[in-house]
XYZ file of C-alpha atoms in Angstrom:
555
model
C -0.327 0.166 -0.177
C 1.222 3.305 -1.264
C 0.039 6.301 0.561
C -0.315 9.510 -1.725
C -2.631 12.182 -0.784
C -1.546 13.998 -4.037
C -1.954 11.416 -6.174
C -5.940 10.701 -4.774
C -6.511 14.541 -4.931
C -5.312 14.618 -8.958
C -7.670 11.781 -9.629
C -10.892 11.682 -10.427
C -13.176 8.156 -8.695
C -15.977 6.107 -9.353
C -16.960 6.146 -4.835
C -14.711 8.304 -2.038
C -14.742 6.463 0.951
C -14.765 8.162 4.081
C -14.000 6.038 7.072
C -11.151 3.238 7.000
C -12.834 0.259 9.749
C -14.178 -2.770 8.566
C -17.127 -1.103 6.990
C -14.953 0.924 5.000
C -12.653 -1.845 4.449
C -15.102 -3.947 3.333
C -16.745 -1.535 0.162
C -13.707 0.246 -0.607
C -12.311 -3.777 -0.875
C -15.673 -4.763 -3.188
C -15.768 -1.849 -5.084
C -12.088 -1.509 -6.371
C -13.296 -5.829 -6.956
C -16.099 -5.025 -9.469
C -13.322 -2.315 -10.622
C -14.826 1.180 -9.241
C -12.206 3.316 -8.821
C -11.678 4.057 -5.292
C -10.814 6.770 -2.925
C -10.799 5.376 0.908
C -9.506 8.084 3.875
C -9.193 7.564 7.374
C -8.931 10.123 9.281
C -7.521 7.808 12.722
C -5.690 4.887 11.891
C -7.661 1.609 9.999
C -10.310 -0.094 12.596
C -8.990 1.821 14.996
C -12.108 2.389 16.338
C -14.417 0.545 16.733
C -13.748 -2.451 14.624
C -10.661 -2.994 17.495
C -12.830 -2.157 19.747
C -15.086 -5.861 20.071
C -15.009 -8.965 22.026
C -13.244 -10.427 18.250
C -16.506 -12.778 17.968
C -17.427 -13.377 14.774
C -20.979 -14.361 15.291
C -25.142 -15.179 14.454
C -26.361 -13.626 17.712
C -28.176 -15.955 19.823
C -29.755 -13.009 21.829
C -31.609 -11.250 18.972
C -33.971 -14.243 18.434
C -35.700 -12.820 21.354
C -36.302 -9.888 18.993
C -37.685 -12.760 16.084
C -34.809 -10.926 14.458
C -34.379 -14.719 12.684
C -32.950 -12.501 9.130
C -30.388 -11.114 11.108
C -29.430 -14.255 12.621
C -29.670 -16.556 9.257
C -27.642 -13.329 7.852
C -24.950 -13.054 10.493
C -24.652 -17.329 10.273
C -23.943 -17.582 6.951
C -21.097 -14.760 6.941
C -20.318 -16.180 9.695
C -18.900 -19.819 7.784
C -17.606 -17.021 4.897
C -15.333 -14.994 7.070
C -13.987 -18.800 8.049
C -13.444 -19.174 3.780
C -12.189 -16.239 3.421
C -9.643 -15.500 6.219
C -8.972 -19.357 7.448
C -5.483 -17.835 9.556
C -7.954 -15.314 11.562
C -11.235 -16.687 12.379
C -11.729 -20.650 14.410
C -14.590 -21.785 16.035
C -15.115 -21.686 20.172
C -17.684 -23.222 21.938
C -19.417 -21.662 24.703
C -21.143 -22.575 27.804
C -23.545 -21.057 29.337
C -24.712 -22.453 32.115
C -28.063 -23.721 33.778
C -29.975 -22.145 36.778
C -34.261 -23.455 36.241
C -36.500 -25.164 34.069
C -37.848 -23.089 32.295
C -34.539 -21.091 31.541
C -33.258 -24.787 30.002
C -36.583 -25.055 27.980
C -35.950 -21.527 26.548
C -32.625 -22.046 26.195
C -32.866 -25.476 24.289
C -35.753 -24.270 21.735
C -33.431 -20.959 21.443
C -30.308 -24.005 20.115
C -32.375 -25.873 17.373
C -33.089 -22.862 15.987
C -29.972 -21.540 15.764
C -28.924 -24.887 14.648
C -31.462 -25.011 11.941
C -30.410 -21.195 10.456
C -26.868 -22.017 10.650
C -27.432 -25.356 8.373
C -24.124 -24.988 6.283
C -22.379 -24.288 9.084
C -19.845 -27.336 8.262
C -19.649 -26.920 4.222
C -16.246 -25.997 4.887
C -13.097 -28.002 3.250
C -10.833 -27.714 6.696
C -12.750 -29.598 8.894
C -10.615 -28.155 11.840
C -13.584 -25.077 10.743
C -16.860 -27.406 10.995
C -18.935 -26.707 14.674
C -21.027 -29.382 15.524
C -25.436 -28.494 17.054
C -25.578 -27.776 20.911
C -25.438 -30.142 23.078
C -26.516 -30.580 27.209
C -24.116 -31.175 30.009
C -24.531 -32.381 32.944
C -24.397 -30.128 36.513
C -20.807 -32.202 36.634
C -19.303 -32.080 33.962
C -20.382 -28.039 33.097
C -18.467 -27.381 37.173
C -15.478 -29.470 35.112
C -15.018 -26.953 32.730
C -15.736 -24.002 34.345
C -15.071 -24.009 38.420
C -16.291 -20.950 39.126
C -19.730 -21.407 38.155
C -21.769 -21.801 41.377
C -22.760 -24.914 42.162
C -25.639 -23.841 43.796
C -29.258 -24.703 41.768
C -26.602 -25.246 38.678
C -29.018 -27.453 35.753
C -26.289 -28.103 34.080
C -24.584 -26.067 30.431
C -26.010 -25.946 27.263
C -22.862 -26.098 24.620
C -23.152 -24.092 21.572
C -19.889 -22.567 18.970
C -19.478 -19.314 17.458
C -16.169 -18.198 16.632
C -13.845 -16.036 17.592
C -10.988 -13.185 15.455
C -6.978 -13.298 16.304
C -7.481 -9.945 15.174
C -9.827 -8.013 14.069
C -7.972 -5.153 13.491
C -5.306 -7.396 10.548
C -8.409 -7.793 8.932
C -9.273 -4.787 8.115
C -6.143 -3.905 7.230
C -6.457 -7.135 4.663
C -9.024 -5.824 3.432
C -8.073 -2.799 3.163
C -4.175 -4.003 1.567
C -7.568 -6.574 -1.209
C -8.024 -2.926 -2.630
C -5.002 -1.423 -2.742
C -4.154 -4.286 -4.944
C -7.088 -3.231 -7.004
C -6.381 0.073 -7.480
C -7.709 1.647 -4.704
C -6.175 4.653 -3.663
C -6.051 4.397 0.296
C -4.979 6.547 3.462
C -4.948 7.258 7.051
C -3.987 10.098 9.033
C -6.143 11.108 6.493
C -9.824 13.679 8.218
C -12.646 14.922 5.509
C -13.153 18.407 7.158
C -14.959 19.422 4.888
C -18.462 17.716 2.041
C -18.179 19.537 -1.139
C -21.356 20.080 -3.005
C -22.481 21.052 -6.062
C -25.689 23.649 -6.640
C -27.679 24.788 -3.713
C -31.422 24.298 -2.523
C -32.795 21.308 -3.271
C -30.661 19.648 -5.726
C -27.203 20.133 -4.512
C -25.252 17.239 -5.411
C -22.054 15.561 -2.830
C -18.227 16.061 -5.532
C -16.140 15.462 -2.597
C -14.430 16.503 0.433
C -11.501 18.482 1.566
C -9.389 16.367 3.524
C -6.859 17.057 6.290
C -3.643 15.187 5.778
C -2.946 15.115 9.408
C 0.642 13.231 9.331
C 2.131 17.349 7.311
C -0.822 19.751 7.427
C -1.369 19.842 3.972
C -5.435 19.914 2.315
C -6.457 18.380 -0.436
C -9.401 18.151 -2.328
C -11.368 14.836 -3.115
C -13.389 14.274 -6.106
C -15.472 11.584 -6.955
C -18.089 10.976 -8.730
C -19.856 9.323 -5.448
C -19.418 9.838 -1.644
C -19.549 7.161 0.842
C -20.314 8.058 4.699
C -18.756 5.153 6.806
C -17.616 5.849 9.862
C -19.754 4.447 12.392
C -19.897 6.144 15.503
C -18.619 9.309 13.515
C -21.565 9.089 11.319
C -24.290 11.717 11.939
C -21.679 14.097 12.456
C -20.186 13.369 8.522
C -24.201 13.938 7.559
C -24.626 16.953 9.155
C -21.203 18.054 7.136
C -23.444 17.331 3.708
C -26.551 19.498 5.485
C -27.164 23.199 4.563
C -28.630 22.586 8.352
C -25.859 21.444 9.708
C -28.688 18.005 10.612
C -27.959 15.236 10.392
C -30.494 12.793 8.201
C -30.325 9.959 10.521
C -29.697 9.422 14.297
C -27.371 7.651 15.692
C -27.677 6.114 19.520
C -23.791 4.881 20.489
C -23.499 2.425 22.996
C -20.599 1.945 25.092
C -18.960 -1.161 25.640
C -15.550 -2.452 28.080
C -13.768 -4.740 27.802
C -11.249 -6.486 30.569
C -8.225 -8.916 29.760
C -6.868 -10.848 32.337
C -4.996 -14.059 32.887
C -6.412 -17.131 30.778
C -9.268 -18.631 33.582
C -10.660 -21.778 31.331
C -8.784 -23.677 28.532
C -10.219 -23.693 24.513
C -13.863 -22.897 26.427
C -15.911 -19.502 26.560
C -19.664 -18.870 28.785
C -21.767 -16.693 28.213
C -23.761 -15.090 31.443
C -26.390 -13.932 31.923
C -26.436 -12.244 35.308
C -29.091 -11.253 37.634
C -29.103 -8.365 36.834
C -30.278 -8.479 33.278
C -27.689 -8.447 30.345
C -25.548 -11.133 29.351
C -21.283 -10.777 29.575
C -19.247 -13.903 27.395
C -16.232 -15.370 28.846
C -13.867 -15.383 25.760
C -10.659 -17.219 25.559
C -7.571 -15.513 23.133
C -4.116 -16.065 22.782
C -3.482 -17.364 26.261
C -5.354 -14.856 28.527
C -9.493 -14.098 28.582
C -10.754 -11.796 27.854
C -14.553 -10.152 29.396
C -17.083 -8.180 27.296
C -19.478 -6.717 26.975
C -21.012 -3.586 29.261
C -23.578 -1.590 26.848
C -24.113 1.687 28.614
C -25.631 4.495 25.789
C -22.776 6.662 25.161
C -23.311 11.209 25.064
C -19.952 12.298 25.073
C -17.211 12.983 21.806
C -16.255 8.814 20.461
C -13.625 11.023 19.884
C -12.916 10.723 23.821
C -13.818 8.056 24.235
C -12.023 5.633 26.337
C -11.890 3.180 29.709
C -12.132 4.780 33.761
C -11.605 2.872 36.802
C -15.602 3.841 37.671
C -15.963 1.259 34.579
C -13.637 -0.908 34.978
C -14.949 -1.290 39.396
C -18.863 -1.607 37.975
C -17.600 -4.574 34.940
C -16.166 -5.955 37.556
C -19.235 -6.501 40.124
C -21.168 -7.570 37.607
C -18.755 -10.488 36.559
C -18.349 -11.439 40.076
C -22.067 -11.173 40.958
C -22.758 -13.581 37.491
C -19.739 -15.953 38.547
C -18.811 -15.294 42.187
C -16.057 -18.078 42.327
C -14.560 -16.094 40.242
C -13.499 -13.138 43.003
C -12.006 -11.216 40.248
C -10.053 -8.083 42.211
C -8.778 -4.689 40.670
C -5.283 -6.389 40.149
C -6.427 -9.041 37.926
C -7.261 -6.669 35.038
C -4.167 -6.441 32.495
C -5.298 -4.801 30.010
C -9.059 -3.136 29.219
C -10.563 -1.448 26.274
C -13.243 0.110 25.125
C -15.124 0.783 21.942
C -18.697 1.979 20.406
C -20.947 0.727 18.163
C -23.298 2.571 15.822
C -27.356 2.241 16.071
C -29.548 3.079 13.684
C -32.011 5.107 16.489
C -35.293 4.364 15.097
C -36.638 6.141 17.661
C -35.490 9.552 17.666
C -38.318 11.387 19.829
C -38.019 9.172 22.587
C -35.155 10.958 25.080
C -34.982 7.704 26.959
C -32.486 5.704 24.845
C -31.656 2.127 25.251
C -28.482 1.012 24.021
C -29.302 -3.024 25.268
C -32.486 -3.193 23.036
C -31.115 -1.152 20.221
C -31.545 -3.595 16.411
C -28.384 -4.843 15.672
C -29.300 -4.151 11.334
C -27.376 -1.970 9.348
C -29.065 0.447 7.665
C -27.590 1.952 3.326
C -29.575 5.845 3.320
C -29.354 7.659 -0.133
C -28.819 10.958 1.152
C -31.202 12.078 -2.421
C -34.095 11.121 -0.830
C -33.208 14.672 1.316
C -32.215 16.561 -1.588
C -28.531 16.447 -1.030
C -27.318 13.243 -4.270
C -24.255 11.379 -4.846
C -23.688 9.813 -0.779
C -25.250 7.692 0.159
C -24.413 6.548 4.256
C -23.889 2.823 5.707
C -25.369 3.208 8.474
C -25.703 0.244 11.585
C -25.031 -2.808 11.707
C -21.975 -5.318 13.067
C -18.482 -6.674 12.528
C -20.261 -10.150 11.548
C -21.826 -8.503 8.386
C -19.925 -6.174 7.256
C -18.718 -7.804 4.550
C -22.218 -8.510 2.884
C -23.553 -4.569 4.438
C -20.327 -3.799 2.023
C -22.264 -5.982 -1.117
C -25.241 -3.619 -1.172
C -23.649 -0.369 -0.617
C -21.810 -1.428 -3.750
C -24.730 -3.089 -5.505
C -26.657 1.078 -4.544
C -23.100 2.276 -5.871
C -23.798 0.632 -9.170
C -26.714 2.003 -10.140
C -26.819 5.343 -9.126
C -23.683 5.465 -11.008
C -24.828 3.452 -14.094
C -21.774 1.478 -14.154
C -21.872 -2.398 -15.293
C -19.850 -3.658 -12.839
C -18.405 -7.053 -12.518
C -20.485 -9.104 -9.380
C -19.459 -9.626 -5.727
C -16.272 -11.867 -5.312
C -15.589 -11.115 -1.596
C -17.347 -13.810 -0.683
C -16.041 -16.505 -1.895
C -12.220 -15.020 -2.111
C -9.849 -15.049 0.145
C -8.732 -11.804 1.998
C -5.060 -10.902 2.135
C -2.486 -13.614 3.933
C -5.951 -15.913 3.639
C -4.513 -18.742 0.859
C -5.064 -21.110 2.552
C -7.201 -24.437 2.464
C -6.651 -25.713 5.387
C -5.342 -24.984 8.507
C -3.324 -27.060 10.376
C -1.308 -28.572 7.577
C -0.292 -24.747 6.582
C 0.852 -24.994 9.606
C 2.489 -27.580 10.472
C 4.168 -27.272 6.176
C 5.809 -23.433 7.653
C 7.221 -25.092 10.146
C 9.571 -27.307 8.094
C 9.826 -24.823 5.825
C 10.865 -22.401 7.990
C 13.696 -24.889 10.348
C 15.706 -22.070 11.037
C 12.660 -19.780 13.349
C 11.646 -21.341 16.526
C 8.246 -22.966 16.187
C 6.753 -19.498 17.803
C 7.938 -16.957 16.033
C 6.206 -19.738 12.688
C 3.236 -19.667 14.807
C 3.223 -16.013 14.960
C 3.754 -15.403 11.028
C 1.320 -17.821 10.156
C -1.086 -16.341 12.343
C -0.481 -12.598 12.300
C 0.145 -12.676 7.851
C -1.145 -16.306 6.545
C 0.368 -16.891 3.418
C 2.207 -13.977 2.814
C 4.574 -14.890 5.942
C 6.851 -16.033 4.442
C 7.306 -12.105 2.208
C 7.640 -10.931 5.983
C 11.024 -13.341 6.160
C 12.422 -12.683 2.361
C 12.062 -9.222 3.918
C 14.443 -9.363 6.881
C 17.041 -11.784 4.779
C 16.764 -9.098 1.686
C 18.314 -6.289 4.357
C 20.598 -8.572 5.208
C 19.798 -7.801 8.862
C 18.991 -11.719 10.926
C 18.565 -9.234 13.548
C 15.113 -8.677 12.545
C 13.711 -12.432 12.759
C 14.618 -12.592 16.398
C 12.455 -11.758 18.792
C 11.741 -8.267 20.254
C 11.844 -9.645 24.080
C 11.759 -12.159 25.532
C 7.784 -11.896 26.860
C 6.628 -11.958 22.932
C 6.862 -14.148 19.852
C 6.762 -11.367 17.572
C 9.950 -10.130 15.386
C 11.479 -7.117 14.088
C 10.918 -7.617 11.250
C 7.037 -7.316 11.528
C 7.987 -4.316 12.116
C 9.702 -2.820 8.715
C 7.129 -4.868 7.573
C 4.385 -2.877 8.352
C 5.413 0.526 7.864
C 6.782 -0.355 4.665
C 3.727 -2.818 3.030
C 1.217 -1.774 5.765
C 0.747 2.114 5.596
C 1.882 1.839 9.913
C 2.619 5.311 10.297
C 3.025 5.690 14.199
C 3.984 3.697 16.938
C 0.576 2.855 18.295
C -0.585 1.420 14.397
C 1.876 -1.201 15.167
C 1.519 -2.286 19.148
C -2.088 -2.180 18.423
C -2.949 -2.699 14.427
C 0.028 -4.047 13.044
C 1.519 -6.817 15.406
C -1.097 -7.344 18.330
C 1.452 -6.763 20.804
C 0.184 -4.153 22.678
C -3.639 -5.563 22.796
C -2.835 -7.739 26.251
C -1.625 -5.056 27.767
C 1.731 -3.228 28.380
C 4.570 -4.948 26.522
C 6.856 -3.462 28.694
C 9.238 -0.438 27.681
C 12.518 -1.744 26.488
C 10.188 -3.998 23.802
C 8.183 -0.627 22.752
C 12.332 1.470 22.779
C 13.638 -1.068 20.443
C 10.065 -0.992 18.189
C 10.018 2.932 18.647
C 14.290 2.956 17.419
C 13.170 0.644 14.752
C 10.600 3.370 13.181
C 13.133 5.850 13.786
C 15.298 4.469 11.119
C 12.274 3.210 8.949
C 10.400 6.754 9.125
C 13.400 9.522 10.179
C 12.123 10.393 13.665
C 14.349 12.662 15.575
C 14.204 12.555 18.911
C 11.547 14.800 19.919
C 8.946 12.523 17.355
C 9.905 9.304 19.601
C 9.366 10.354 22.660
C 6.347 11.510 21.824
C 5.199 8.988 19.999
C 5.899 6.533 23.191
C 4.296 8.950 25.780
C 0.782 8.779 22.943
C 1.541 4.843 22.921
C 1.678 4.259 26.508
C -1.706 6.171 27.074
C -3.213 3.170 26.026
C -2.584 1.134 28.940
C -3.979 3.407 31.848
C -7.013 4.769 32.376
C -8.926 7.793 31.747
C -9.756 10.917 33.854
C -14.002 9.962 35.117
C -14.802 13.573 34.079
C -13.151 12.979 30.882
């Protein structure tokens, strides 16, 4: 990927996409693959907000059955299987255990899981047997306690086990989709902030012609022109819509739902838990990369999206909920190794209702054509969930082709692997990599295979071409990430900050602070690759380390 805003501004595009989260990434990938000329701008880094703040799940949404959203559940389950196919190094099945307390809840859950199995009737139509998922089953109380000994045994009637999928790194999937778009001719840029929506005409006959963009790395301003502009900015969606309106009022309202997650030591071996505490709602306890993710909360967020963070009050309140739902855990603040927050952008179907309900709001997506409001040339992709982002993108591009009167080809993103996804059976792929790279420690090879998939050899080849064998050694004694991954992220994946590398290219910072020495070693590589001076290096370290501390409650 090459970041070149001057070239982007000098080119007239069919489509300009604002937003580089998973929705924007999937739209860019699909549009470019169908022959459209595409530009994409993201004001921060790709997948740096909502797309990285999830529970790392690709799932059907079992609880949506309670709202009779059968179509959304079926769509999600179909897309779950598609992600397994096109990102096999990133998406894997995981069993979920739901403890049973009371006969009525057991019957209701049995009915729901039976329907879940029926709606995922094609879940095992994959060549890799390791991706197959059995139907749900029931465990005895003894079996449930053996799997999760911290369950409350009082009144325990057993447990149900069902399957969904989780992602090794949702951030990297987003980057891989952006890379696919670039490989198919798209012009993409991170740290490119939209300050103005450009329009022609006036009154009720205005046409969006693009956007004025500031390059946040050098301060330069650029006008990016396109026949159609697509707003895919997630929690910022209504703010971008407002830029296109003469009165500054967005055509659609959003509810922003804040969800926090806690990361702890490993609490279970291979099974996740879905827990419904007595106070309502639910949370997951999910095994992830040798640790455990516990999440998520679901509260209406009324602040500015750029000011999102986790407070100590957030952590204390969530720990209370967790310990009520799983009293045997008895988690304390010292058990929390890391934390993060995300904002779900939910379409507000009742904008006149002052009492917002983020938990009960639908996760369904909407594609809004602003021509109905007298502003042509602008589409907004609103709401939705990570799992269905590819399908939402397909719908957006279908609409774009119709509006542009463009005879584009059919969508192929459901069958085309993402970058690094050219893998038939992952276990066989990893075994072959271990044999092919005997000079590297096995855990380094496994880390490369998971993070880079079929492109892992490109990372190794880069270090060898530079004649720097030290780039093939771990960045510290506590990690299997190597220096070559840092150089690769900068040269081929548009990493421009220390935070980009720690959080969205290597994942080193997603489990907590990787250590000051590790951060300094990465910063030194960045200094050499990006030309940072002492002041910029210090600033980058300071900025990256803010990720590992809570924000003030008053913020």
